Amino acid sequence: MARVAGVSRATVSRVINGIRNVDPDIQATVRQAIATTGYVPNRAARSLVTRRTGAVALVLSGAGADEDPSPSPLLTDPFFGRVVAGIISFLRPRGIHPVLMFAETAQSRAQVVSYLRQGDADGALLVSTHAADPLPAQLVEAAVPAVLFARPADPIPISYVDVDHRAGAALAADRLVELGRRRVATICGPLDVPAAQARLAGFQDAMARHGHAFVPYSEGGFTYDSGEQAMERLLAERLDLDGVFVANDLMAQGALHALRHHGRSVPDDVAVIGFDDSSAATACRPPLTTIRHPVEGMAAEMGRLLLDHIDEPGRTPTSVIFEPALIVRASG
Amino acid sequence: MARVAGVSRATVSRVINGIRNVDPDIQATVRQAIATTGYVPNRAARSLVTRRTGAVALVLSGAGADEDPSPSPLLTDPFFGRVVAGIISFLRPRGIHPVLMFAETAQSRAQVVSYLRQGDADGALLVSTHAADPLPAQLVEAAVPAVLFARPADPIPISYVDVDHRAGAALAADRLVELGRRRVATICGPLDVPAAQARLAGFQDAMARHGHAFVPYSEGGFTYDSGEQAMERLLAERLDLDGVFVANDLMAQGALHALRHHGRSVPDDVAVIGFDDSSAATACRPPLTTIRHPVEGMAAEMGRLLLDHIDEPGRTPTSVIFEPALIVRASG
DNA sequence: GTGAAAGCGCTAACAC
DNA sequence: GTGTTAGCGCTTTCAC
């Protein structure tokens, strides 16, 4: 390659890496030679000396200590697809690709940390399903640059992006009040998850601001069936409710089913508002009014933060909080 | 590291790479030293000499020449999650991680080929959404080891796994006949997709074997809305139909909606059978009877084939065809 | 069975 | 502004 261009390897390297101090004419010659030979620099050789791989890990992580070999639940969730799309959209223009890894068992978490230390990737983007995930702390300890998708349950010095759950829940409350609903309840997520807590608290607070001191709630597990059951419990308690905020769309879908089963029409008898704006929201009949996170934007921001941490290892952890939006559809 | 164990670097290398010819005692000493120092070999240095990265690319590919920056449609499809889960389950025990890449534009396809040539990955697992995808041929030309998820539309020398679409459609036909349905129709996928063709042909052939010479069909685009519309057309044509085979679950979900809209109960008035056993199949009311591909198993086989091709570059392309299964639920 | 030495392809000091 | 040189950390002949 250097021979073809009639210059030294060092000069070729300078041209490829965009270092100034290279004569424009020579630069052109080298580029020409690159184009005709179809030369591509060897990645391994480069990262051996730069100590950078140009890759980042995208880690999907749970807290389970069990031996579940299948990471399907998260993977099958369209939410994950949006995260990946957002990450890719930021990373691809920069020529870096995410390496996919899973970490649901203690063993696989150790593997992930070991890989990162080995230099398979320069840092990690972490999407956890469970609040009690020990991986973030392990990464901090291993001094691996990392960014989380949501605020960790335990406060640890690590960067993350998140959505303002309280504000989102308040949006739902305002909407129900605006629709003139007076007998409102909510189905919340598992209360050991910080996001679920925040959505419940945010909803209750906003309703209180509108004069509704007490909002009954029923706890679900963020699944279709748990939403259906929670709705059943709510209806058993007070059959005359006319509005319900459900902490995610999947549960809202279940709630819709329970309401139909009881002959309550949506939104005429009962207005239903979900959270997430997942694909479930549009697949539902009626389509769900819901709260949308800017997931793709959040994912892109994760990439940005991670690159900052990689460039400047000592950097202080940062959090970036995004504002959710109300998406009005037919259900409320 | 070599110093700590009191042996040469060469010996450490032999132990790590499991080369025989090493004295068991020395082996133990070295392993001990590895454990105490927490030593991990540098990946870049290793692949510089072995010319292997120990990574494979997982490429999601479309045919679009446009500048759509978002690969969401496929990513958001739970089917993709199952593919990834299957690939991971095979790759992870072997210590190799997939690098995620997208290729929907000519530019991004070129980038993928360039990356593979650059040695970012030893080979590629390709999942295409469109039949006319030019990437497989480009990979063949670049002599990059690659395996496809489905048979390419144009015959090219490349390995792939696929499901026996005709057999799956025949399973659906047999089931409808077994249920005593006499006025049967089908909603097929876009007929430029080989899989859609095979499902239609397989269904028609099997119905013919059961004495039904003619089966009306309506073409959809594998989406919810197109399924709904195709069902509408079918109903306009013959309102008395009592069974329908829909070429994928998403369209079947749309068809269910159209049937409900027309006051036809499922499965009493009309039996509905889908294809894919996607998450849509169980989220539906009633849950869908459908044809299940062993997606995870197929994905794992892709990994196996790819590793074979990487180990033995000259190897003849192979295809592995999987048998689908009928999953009986409430809809038919 | 084990060590010594060469070299994978690149970048980065350092001379010029 | 460009060439020369010295490694990056590993695997792998080749002697012993």
XYZ file of C-alpha atoms (C1' of nucleotides) in Angstrom:
696
model
C 0.000 0.000 0.000
C 2.656 2.454 1.027
C 4.731 1.209 -1.914
C 1.876 1.747 -4.343
C 1.466 5.331 -3.229
C 5.200 5.806 -3.183
C 5.226 7.098 0.383
C 5.963 5.675 3.802
C 3.540 3.673 5.928
C 3.527 6.475 8.443
C 2.181 8.904 5.886
C -0.544 6.525 4.862
C -1.455 6.198 8.510
C -1.580 9.970 8.851
C -3.875 10.347 5.880
C -6.229 7.637 7.080
C -6.412 9.038 10.569
C -6.944 12.573 9.343
C -3.840 14.049 10.880
C -3.033 17.505 9.561
C 0.539 18.219 8.541
C 0.235 16.263 5.344
C 0.819 17.866 1.993
C -2.483 18.060 0.087
C -0.910 16.621 -3.043
C 0.455 13.620 -1.212
C -2.856 13.228 0.511
C -4.587 13.000 -2.830
C -2.071 10.469 -4.107
C -2.574 8.297 -1.049
C -6.353 8.459 -1.247
C -6.135 7.516 -4.884
C -3.972 4.517 -4.051
C -6.389 3.481 -1.301
C -9.275 3.635 -3.717
C -7.580 1.583 -6.420
C -6.149 -1.065 -4.124
C -9.259 -1.306 -1.994
C -7.041 -1.137 1.039
C -8.634 -1.382 4.472
C -6.542 -1.014 7.610
C -6.392 -4.057 9.845
C -8.506 -3.468 12.882
C -6.624 -5.736 15.238
C -3.269 -4.166 14.500
C -4.694 -0.751 15.004
C -6.376 -1.504 18.278
C -3.293 -3.281 19.525
C -1.472 0.024 19.504
C -4.286 2.504 20.153
C -5.768 0.402 22.955
C -9.178 1.098 21.509
C -11.433 -1.374 19.770
C -13.928 1.003 18.263
C -16.695 -1.242 19.519
C -19.070 -0.910 22.427
C -21.004 -3.606 24.222
C -24.774 -3.491 24.347
C -25.617 -5.488 27.424
C -29.065 -6.776 28.244
C -29.137 -7.621 31.826
C -31.412 -9.131 34.407
C -30.951 -9.866 38.056
C -31.790 -13.555 38.049
C -29.293 -15.862 39.664
C -30.958 -18.833 38.019
C -29.889 -20.677 34.926
C -32.429 -19.379 32.479
C -30.659 -19.835 29.168
C -33.103 -17.720 27.192
C -33.057 -13.950 27.159
C -36.268 -13.971 25.128
C -38.564 -11.906 27.338
C -36.682 -8.663 26.825
C -35.629 -9.451 23.293
C -39.166 -10.092 22.279
C -40.259 -6.769 23.692
C -40.620 -4.113 21.005
C -39.257 -1.614 23.495
C -35.884 -3.266 23.161
C -36.062 -2.842 19.410
C -36.530 0.882 19.832
C -33.554 1.089 22.172
C -31.386 -0.752 19.689
C -32.599 1.414 16.837
C -31.730 4.549 18.766
C -28.305 3.280 19.694
C -27.550 2.211 16.149
C -28.664 5.513 14.726
C -26.113 7.287 16.864
C -23.286 4.784 16.612
C -23.415 3.901 12.945
C -22.454 7.304 11.561
C -19.439 7.103 13.828
C -18.423 3.752 12.415
C -18.918 1.832 15.602
C -21.054 -1.243 16.056
C -22.585 -2.635 19.215
C -21.615 -6.081 20.392
C -24.632 -7.824 21.838
C -24.279 -9.512 25.195
C -26.597 -10.957 27.778
C -26.117 -11.122 31.474
C -28.818 -12.800 33.461
C -26.793 -15.182 35.551
C -23.860 -14.582 37.850
C -21.760 -16.548 35.412
C -22.740 -14.504 32.386
C -22.208 -11.279 34.290
C -18.694 -12.384 35.078
C -18.213 -13.207 31.417
C -19.351 -9.750 30.391
C -16.983 -8.036 32.809
C -14.157 -10.259 31.682
C -14.830 -9.491 28.034
C -14.841 -5.814 28.657
C -11.562 -6.061 30.535
C -10.129 -8.147 27.742
C -10.713 -5.276 25.407
C -13.510 -6.632 23.263
C -15.213 -3.296 23.602
C -14.343 0.122 24.911
C -17.387 0.477 27.098
C -20.885 -0.763 27.772
C -24.430 0.388 27.257
C -26.612 -1.345 29.791
C -30.299 -2.079 29.625
C -31.496 -3.794 32.789
C -34.839 -5.373 33.311
C -34.528 -5.654 37.037
C -33.831 -2.927 39.500
C -31.603 -5.089 41.671
C -29.171 -5.897 38.893
C -25.660 -6.205 40.323
C -23.914 -5.639 36.992
C -23.755 -1.820 37.092
C -21.851 -1.923 40.348
C -19.505 -4.552 38.951
C -18.748 -2.387 35.949
C -18.069 0.595 38.136
C -15.708 -1.501 40.199
C -13.931 -2.768 37.098
C -13.598 0.849 35.926
C -15.311 0.050 32.642
C -16.946 3.072 30.999
C -20.683 2.403 31.105
C -24.059 4.073 30.764
C -27.393 2.746 32.002
C -30.793 3.094 30.408
C -32.535 3.835 33.684
C -31.571 5.102 37.098
C -30.186 2.246 39.198
C -32.133 1.261 42.295
C -29.115 1.724 44.524
C -27.228 4.957 44.089
C -23.911 4.187 42.407
C -21.561 6.510 40.553
C -22.565 5.724 36.994
C -24.096 7.706 34.162
C -27.626 7.064 33.019
C -30.481 8.390 30.978
C -34.054 8.176 32.141
C -37.468 9.573 31.526
C -39.266 11.813 33.984
C -41.723 9.207 35.181
C -43.508 11.578 37.545
C -44.074 14.103 34.787
C -45.426 11.381 32.519
C -47.854 10.186 35.127
C -48.922 13.796 35.707
C -49.666 14.092 31.991
C -52.014 11.128 32.295
C -53.692 12.644 35.350
C -54.207 15.967 33.616
C -55.717 14.225 30.632
C -58.198 12.223 32.714
C -59.253 15.355 34.563
C -59.563 17.244 31.292
C -61.860 14.469 30.071
C -64.038 15.165 33.106
C -63.374 11.854 34.816
C -64.180 11.924 38.517
C -63.802 8.351 39.706
C -60.248 7.533 38.798
C -57.946 4.682 39.774
C -54.534 3.414 38.700
C -52.799 0.132 38.050
C -49.169 0.456 39.016
C -46.131 -1.691 38.331
C -44.147 -3.736 40.834
C -43.287 -1.323 43.614
C -39.733 -2.529 44.039
C -39.002 -0.973 40.640
C -38.110 2.712 41.002
C -39.883 3.618 37.755
C -43.108 1.998 38.952
C -42.930 3.900 42.235
C -42.335 7.184 40.471
C -45.252 6.685 38.113
C -47.594 5.900 40.990
C -46.392 8.818 43.120
C -46.476 11.201 40.177
C -50.025 10.197 39.344
C -51.242 10.503 42.908
C -49.593 13.878 43.377
C -51.036 15.272 40.162
C -54.501 14.007 41.006
C -54.147 15.600 44.440
C -53.363 18.904 42.765
C -56.675 18.492 40.950
C -58.446 17.950 44.246
C -58.536 14.157 44.286
C -56.987 13.387 47.627
C -57.251 9.630 47.311
C -56.603 7.465 44.276
C -57.112 3.735 44.671
C -54.482 1.558 43.059
C -53.842 -2.053 42.297
C -50.368 -3.475 41.768
C -49.432 -5.487 38.702
C -46.243 -6.992 37.343
C -45.991 -5.146 34.022
C -47.478 -8.167 32.175
C -50.694 -8.593 30.199
C -52.203 -11.058 32.662
C -51.291 -9.039 35.723
C -52.971 -6.013 34.156
C -56.120 -7.982 33.526
C -56.162 -9.231 37.116
C -55.439 -5.815 38.588
C -58.353 -4.401 36.597
C -60.605 -7.152 37.929
C -59.642 -6.255 41.488
C -60.275 -2.577 40.850
C -63.698 -3.303 39.371
C -64.594 -5.544 42.286
C -63.762 -2.670 44.598
C -65.573 0.094 42.777
C -67.584 -0.778 39.717
C -68.395 2.827 38.885
C -64.897 4.024 38.021
C -64.660 6.066 34.857
C -60.928 6.501 34.341
C -57.796 4.482 34.897
C -54.091 5.132 34.422
C -52.139 1.956 33.814
C -48.375 2.074 34.356
C -47.503 0.333 31.089
C -49.201 -0.539 27.814
C -49.008 -4.276 28.192
C -50.978 -4.143 31.444
C -53.305 -1.630 29.826
C -54.029 -4.154 27.119
C -54.933 -6.684 29.803
C -57.060 -4.076 31.562
C -58.910 -3.398 28.316
C -59.730 -7.055 28.079
C -61.102 -7.144 31.618
C -63.209 -4.053 30.959
C -64.653 -5.560 27.799
C -65.390 -8.710 29.744
C -67.427 -6.613 32.187
C -69.292 -4.878 29.400
C -67.717 -1.512 30.094
C -67.000 0.391 26.927
C -63.734 2.291 26.414
C -63.509 5.247 26.454
C -67.231 6.014 26.940
C -67.654 4.254 30.291
C -64.008 4.142 31.287
C -61.083 6.097 29.876
C -57.812 4.154 29.839
C -54.340 5.666 29.597
C -51.219 3.553 29.272
C -47.502 4.248 29.469
C -44.638 3.524 27.051
C -46.303 3.874 23.662
C -45.177 0.370 22.830
C -46.477 -1.466 19.782
C -49.146 -2.912 22.073
C -50.650 0.565 22.209
C -51.538 0.583 18.519
C -52.356 -3.114 18.270
C -55.049 -2.663 20.950
C -58.697 -2.055 20.156
C -59.348 0.728 20.857
C -55.807 2.043 20.331
C -54.339 3.321 23.570
C -53.881 6.869 24.645
C -50.515 6.619 26.311
C -47.369 8.327 27.537
C -44.462 8.144 25.160
C -40.805 8.102 26.186
C -38.458 9.377 23.551
C -36.737 5.981 23.662
C -34.695 6.402 20.496
C -33.467 9.792 21.614
C -32.624 8.438 25.036
C -30.714 5.551 23.501
C -28.764 7.932 21.282
C -27.903 10.006 24.337
C -26.581 6.856 26.009
C -24.197 6.482 23.107
C -23.118 10.097 23.386
C -22.471 9.810 27.119
C -20.555 6.585 26.674
C -18.298 8.085 24.035
C -17.589 10.965 26.409
C -16.620 8.555 29.150
C -14.399 6.588 26.801
C -12.629 9.721 25.624
C -12.177 11.018 29.105
C -11.930 8.124 31.552
C -12.023 10.137 34.755
C -15.207 12.002 33.913
C -17.917 12.476 36.541
C -21.085 10.416 36.009
C -23.911 12.361 34.426
C -27.631 11.791 34.201
C -29.870 13.041 31.438
C -33.606 13.069 32.066
C -36.041 13.194 29.162
C -39.540 14.627 29.054
C -42.303 12.218 28.082
C -45.275 13.193 25.933
C -48.976 12.406 25.933
C -50.078 10.543 22.825
C -53.825 10.795 22.398
C -55.558 7.863 20.722
C -59.025 6.430 21.160
C -58.908 4.928 24.652
C -58.864 8.094 26.705
C 2.304 -13.081 33.808
C 4.932 -15.415 32.418
C 7.285 -14.137 35.115
C 4.769 -14.802 37.868
C 4.358 -18.399 36.760
C 8.092 -18.742 36.253
C 7.731 -19.978 32.696
C 7.989 -18.500 29.239
C 5.251 -16.602 27.444
C 5.105 -19.406 24.935
C 4.139 -21.893 27.584
C 1.443 -19.628 28.979
C 0.086 -19.316 25.466
C 0.043 -23.085 25.092
C -1.849 -23.581 28.316
C -4.422 -20.943 27.471
C -4.992 -22.338 24.013
C -5.254 -25.897 25.264
C -2.290 -27.245 23.365
C -1.206 -30.682 24.507
C 2.477 -31.252 25.032
C 2.513 -29.311 28.265
C 3.582 -30.893 31.513
C 0.534 -31.228 33.816
C 2.443 -29.744 36.737
C 3.440 -26.692 34.765
C -0.081 -26.421 33.489
C -1.392 -26.293 37.046
C 1.181 -23.675 38.009
C 0.219 -21.512 35.085
C -3.504 -21.809 35.729
C -2.871 -20.887 39.309
C -0.950 -17.809 38.255
C -3.718 -16.845 35.843
C -6.286 -17.115 38.596
C -4.345 -15.023 41.090
C -3.298 -12.311 38.661
C -6.663 -12.164 36.940
C -4.826 -12.208 33.664
C -6.832 -12.019 30.445
C -5.144 -12.269 27.071
C -5.371 -9.182 24.885
C -7.842 -9.824 22.139
C -6.331 -7.512 19.573
C -2.858 -8.967 19.898
C -4.220 -12.439 19.547
C -6.316 -11.741 16.502
C -3.453 -9.865 14.899
C -1.555 -13.108 14.680
C -4.356 -15.661 14.379
C -6.260 -13.611 11.809
C -9.439 -14.422 13.654
C -11.525 -12.027 15.685
C -13.736 -14.497 17.494
C -16.704 -12.335 16.610
C -19.426 -12.735 14.044
C -21.654 -10.104 12.527
C -25.406 -10.333 12.868
C -26.694 -8.361 9.935
C -30.258 -7.174 9.561
C -30.806 -6.341 6.023
C -33.433 -4.877 3.764
C -33.466 -4.078 0.099
C -34.390 -0.420 0.259
C -32.205 1.985 -1.660
C -33.696 4.911 0.212
C -32.306 6.740 3.165
C -34.502 5.347 5.889
C -32.354 5.863 8.964
C -34.460 3.661 11.195
C -34.291 -0.102 11.162
C -37.197 -0.233 13.594
C -39.689 -2.350 11.690
C -37.675 -5.535 11.919
C -36.216 -4.731 15.297
C -39.608 -4.207 16.739
C -40.769 -7.554 15.474
C -40.710 -10.212 18.188
C -39.600 -12.675 15.550
C -36.268 -10.926 15.450
C -35.952 -11.346 19.188
C -36.358 -15.078 18.820
C -33.694 -15.189 16.126
C -31.295 -13.280 18.313
C -32.080 -15.475 21.298
C -31.353 -18.591 19.252
C -28.111 -17.218 17.914
C -26.957 -16.118 21.338
C -27.788 -19.459 22.884
C -25.465 -21.144 20.421
C -22.717 -18.543 20.341
C -22.400 -17.657 23.992
C -21.175 -21.038 25.244
C -18.469 -20.751 22.593
C -17.393 -17.377 23.902
C -18.332 -15.452 20.814
C -20.618 -12.443 20.639
C -22.557 -11.104 17.694
C -21.849 -7.633 16.398
C -25.073 -5.987 15.355
C -25.201 -4.287 11.992
C -27.885 -2.911 9.727
C -27.873 -2.731 5.999
C -30.838 -1.123 4.384
C -29.178 1.315 2.084
C -26.536 0.809 -0.582
C -24.198 2.816 1.578
C -24.738 0.746 4.689
C -24.351 -2.463 2.702
C -20.994 -1.254 1.490
C -20.076 -0.420 5.060
C -20.979 -3.918 6.208
C -18.899 -5.560 3.492
C -16.005 -3.252 4.269
C -16.194 -4.055 7.962
C -16.198 -7.720 7.322
C -13.194 -7.403 5.046
C -11.466 -5.267 7.622
C -11.662 -8.162 10.000
C -14.169 -6.866 12.499
C -15.821 -10.231 12.373
C -15.015 -13.639 10.969
C -18.308 -14.080 9.185
C -21.900 -12.950 8.973
C -25.323 -14.199 9.939
C -27.845 -12.520 7.704
C -31.505 -11.905 8.331
C -33.150 -10.236 5.354
C -36.592 -8.764 5.264
C -36.760 -8.414 1.536
C -36.298 -11.097 -1.050
C -34.418 -8.891 -3.456
C -31.671 -8.033 -0.983
C -28.363 -7.620 -2.861
C -26.213 -8.139 0.221
C -25.956 -11.951 0.087
C -24.481 -11.797 -3.389
C -22.050 -9.092 -2.281
C -20.864 -11.230 0.598
C -20.375 -14.204 -1.688
C -18.365 -12.040 -4.015
C -16.225 -10.724 -1.161
C -15.670 -14.324 -0.057
C -16.971 -13.569 3.416
C -18.292 -16.633 5.254
C -22.025 -16.088 5.622
C -25.279 -17.880 6.394
C -28.776 -16.652 5.594
C -31.941 -17.095 7.594
C -34.068 -17.885 4.559
C -33.497 -19.089 1.051
C -32.480 -16.194 -1.201
C -34.827 -15.271 -4.025
C -32.094 -15.642 -6.613
C -30.080 -18.816 -6.426
C -26.590 -17.946 -5.205
C -23.973 -20.210 -3.664
C -24.539 -19.449 0.005
C -25.628 -21.485 2.998
C -29.007 -20.958 4.585
C -31.535 -22.380 6.965
C -35.231 -22.262 6.266
C -38.507 -23.775 7.303
C -40.541 -26.030 5.057
C -43.191 -23.470 4.202
C -45.195 -25.853 2.026
C -45.349 -28.427 4.794
C -46.471 -25.760 7.266
C -49.232 -24.584 4.981
C -50.286 -28.195 4.479
C -50.547 -28.583 8.263
C -52.978 -25.668 8.282
C -54.993 -27.167 5.424
C -55.206 -30.534 7.151
C -56.382 -28.865 10.329
C -59.148 -26.883 8.622
C -60.369 -30.014 6.845
C -60.231 -31.951 10.089
C -62.424 -29.265 11.637
C -64.952 -29.942 8.873
C -64.559 -26.583 7.165
C -65.794 -26.629 3.576
C -65.646 -22.995 2.415
C -62.032 -22.144 2.907
C -59.918 -19.210 1.716
C -56.436 -17.905 2.397
C -54.690 -14.590 2.907
C -51.206 -14.807 1.478
C -48.160 -12.618 1.828
C -46.543 -10.485 -0.869
C -46.002 -12.835 -3.797
C -42.544 -11.571 -4.622
C -41.369 -13.143 -1.386
C -40.460 -16.812 -1.907
C -41.799 -17.815 1.499
C -45.178 -16.242 0.744
C -45.360 -18.076 -2.561
C -44.488 -21.388 -0.950
C -47.102 -20.973 1.761
C -49.788 -20.213 -0.788
C -48.794 -23.055 -3.091
C -48.453 -25.483 -0.209
C -51.897 -24.567 1.071
C -53.537 -24.849 -2.321
C -51.877 -28.190 -3.038
C -52.881 -29.652 0.289
C -56.470 -28.455 -0.111
C -56.501 -29.978 -3.592
C -55.457 -33.290 -2.067
C -58.506 -32.988 0.144
C -60.681 -32.429 -2.938
C -60.853 -28.640 -2.873
C -59.749 -27.789 -6.381
C -60.042 -24.027 -5.945
C -59.081 -21.906 -2.958
C -59.703 -18.177 -3.216
C -56.952 -15.970 -1.903
C -56.300 -12.355 -1.154
C -52.825 -10.875 -1.026
C -51.547 -8.890 1.940
C -48.257 -7.332 2.923
C -47.572 -9.235 6.160
C -48.859 -6.276 8.226
C -51.826 -5.942 10.581
C -53.669 -3.482 8.384
C -53.085 -5.418 5.186
C -54.523 -8.524 6.899
C -57.602 -6.611 7.934
C -58.113 -5.307 4.416
C -57.493 -8.680 2.796
C -60.128 -10.195 5.086
C -62.558 -7.477 4.100
C -62.030 -8.306 0.444
C -62.511 -12.003 1.079
C -65.745 -11.360 2.970
C -67.035 -9.097 0.220
C -66.406 -11.914 -2.227
C -67.946 -14.723 -0.242
C -69.577 -13.973 3.032
C -70.210 -17.604 3.900
C -66.610 -18.733 4.313
C -65.950 -20.839 7.380
C -62.180 -21.196 7.434
C -59.175 -19.081 6.536
C -55.451 -19.681 6.549
C -53.488 -16.472 6.988
C -49.826 -16.481 5.972
C -48.601 -14.782 9.143
C -49.893 -14.002 12.607
C -49.832 -10.246 12.284
C -52.178 -10.362 9.294
C -54.234 -12.976 11.131
C -54.680 -10.513 13.974
C -55.958 -7.964 11.458
C -58.227 -10.578 9.921
C -59.640 -11.362 13.357
C -60.513 -7.725 13.753
C -62.310 -7.618 10.410
C -64.260 -10.760 11.265
C -65.344 -9.345 14.594
C -66.360 -6.179 12.837
C -68.637 -8.258 10.610
C -70.114 -10.084 13.559
C -68.549 -13.402 12.622
C -67.421 -15.358 15.658
C -64.089 -17.171 15.734
C -63.782 -20.129 15.619
C -67.520 -20.975 15.562
C -68.385 -19.177 12.315
C -64.901 -18.961 10.886
C -61.792 -20.867 11.894
C -58.576 -18.856 11.569
C -55.083 -20.302 11.367
C -51.990 -18.128 11.348
C -48.315 -18.736 10.676
C -45.164 -17.975 12.743
C -46.394 -18.400 16.293
C -45.253 -14.906 17.057
C -46.203 -13.155 20.271
C -49.166 -11.721 18.366
C -50.604 -15.235 18.342
C -51.056 -15.327 22.104
C -51.894 -11.647 22.535
C -54.900 -12.115 20.209
C -58.420 -12.822 21.409
C -59.059 -15.609 20.737
C -55.475 -16.844 20.800
C -54.393 -18.047 17.393
C -53.985 -21.570 16.207
C -50.850 -21.221 14.147
C -47.851 -22.827 12.504
C -44.678 -22.600 14.506
C -41.197 -22.439 13.026
C -38.475 -23.641 15.340
C -36.895 -20.197 15.034
C -34.466 -20.540 17.913
C -33.276 -23.896 16.623
C -32.914 -22.508 13.139
C -30.911 -19.569 14.416
C -28.628 -21.876 16.369
C -28.090 -23.919 13.227
C -27.087 -20.733 11.415
C -24.373 -20.275 13.986
C -23.230 -23.855 13.554
C -23.068 -23.551 9.769
C -21.200 -20.277 9.982
C -18.586 -21.691 12.319
C -18.103 -24.545 9.868
C -17.552 -22.115 7.030
C -15.130 -20.083 9.079
C -13.130 -23.160 10.032
C -13.083 -24.461 6.496
C -13.239 -21.558 4.070
C -13.665 -23.583 0.900
C -16.669 -25.495 2.118
C -19.661 -26.078 -0.151
C -22.792 -24.122 0.778
C -25.337 -26.136 2.710
C -29.021 -25.693 3.383
C -30.861 -27.008 6.409
C -34.636 -27.136 6.249
C -36.687 -27.355 9.422
C -40.105 -28.880 9.945
C -42.791 -26.559 11.279
C -45.468 -27.669 13.754
C -49.152 -26.950 14.223
C -49.917 -25.177 17.469
C -53.568 -25.526 18.344
C -55.144 -22.667 20.290
C -58.656 -21.281 20.291
C -59.017 -19.750 16.833
C -59.128 -22.892 14.739
C 8.244 -30.612 26.797
C 9.955 -25.814 26.883
C 12.348 -21.447 25.711
C 14.110 -18.000 22.263
C 13.061 -15.218 18.613
C 10.440 -13.593 14.781
C 6.691 -11.113 13.207
C 1.357 -10.205 12.625
C -0.012 -4.558 10.691
C -0.451 -0.730 12.650
C 0.552 4.033 15.280
C 3.489 7.342 17.498
C 7.833 9.228 18.998
C 11.591 10.881 17.123
C 14.753 12.501 13.717
C 15.516 14.909 9.586
C 6.039 17.860 6.195
C 7.836 13.113 5.809
C 10.600 8.880 6.656
C 12.714 5.774 10.189
C 12.214 3.104 14.069
C 10.375 0.974 17.954
C 7.133 -1.410 19.990
C 1.669 -2.853 21.125
C 0.897 -8.508 23.231
C 0.244 -12.303 21.385
C 1.116 -17.058 18.625
C 4.198 -19.914 16.338
C 8.042 -21.951 13.960
C 12.405 -23.541 15.308
C 16.063 -25.143 18.239
C 17.166 -27.524 22.181
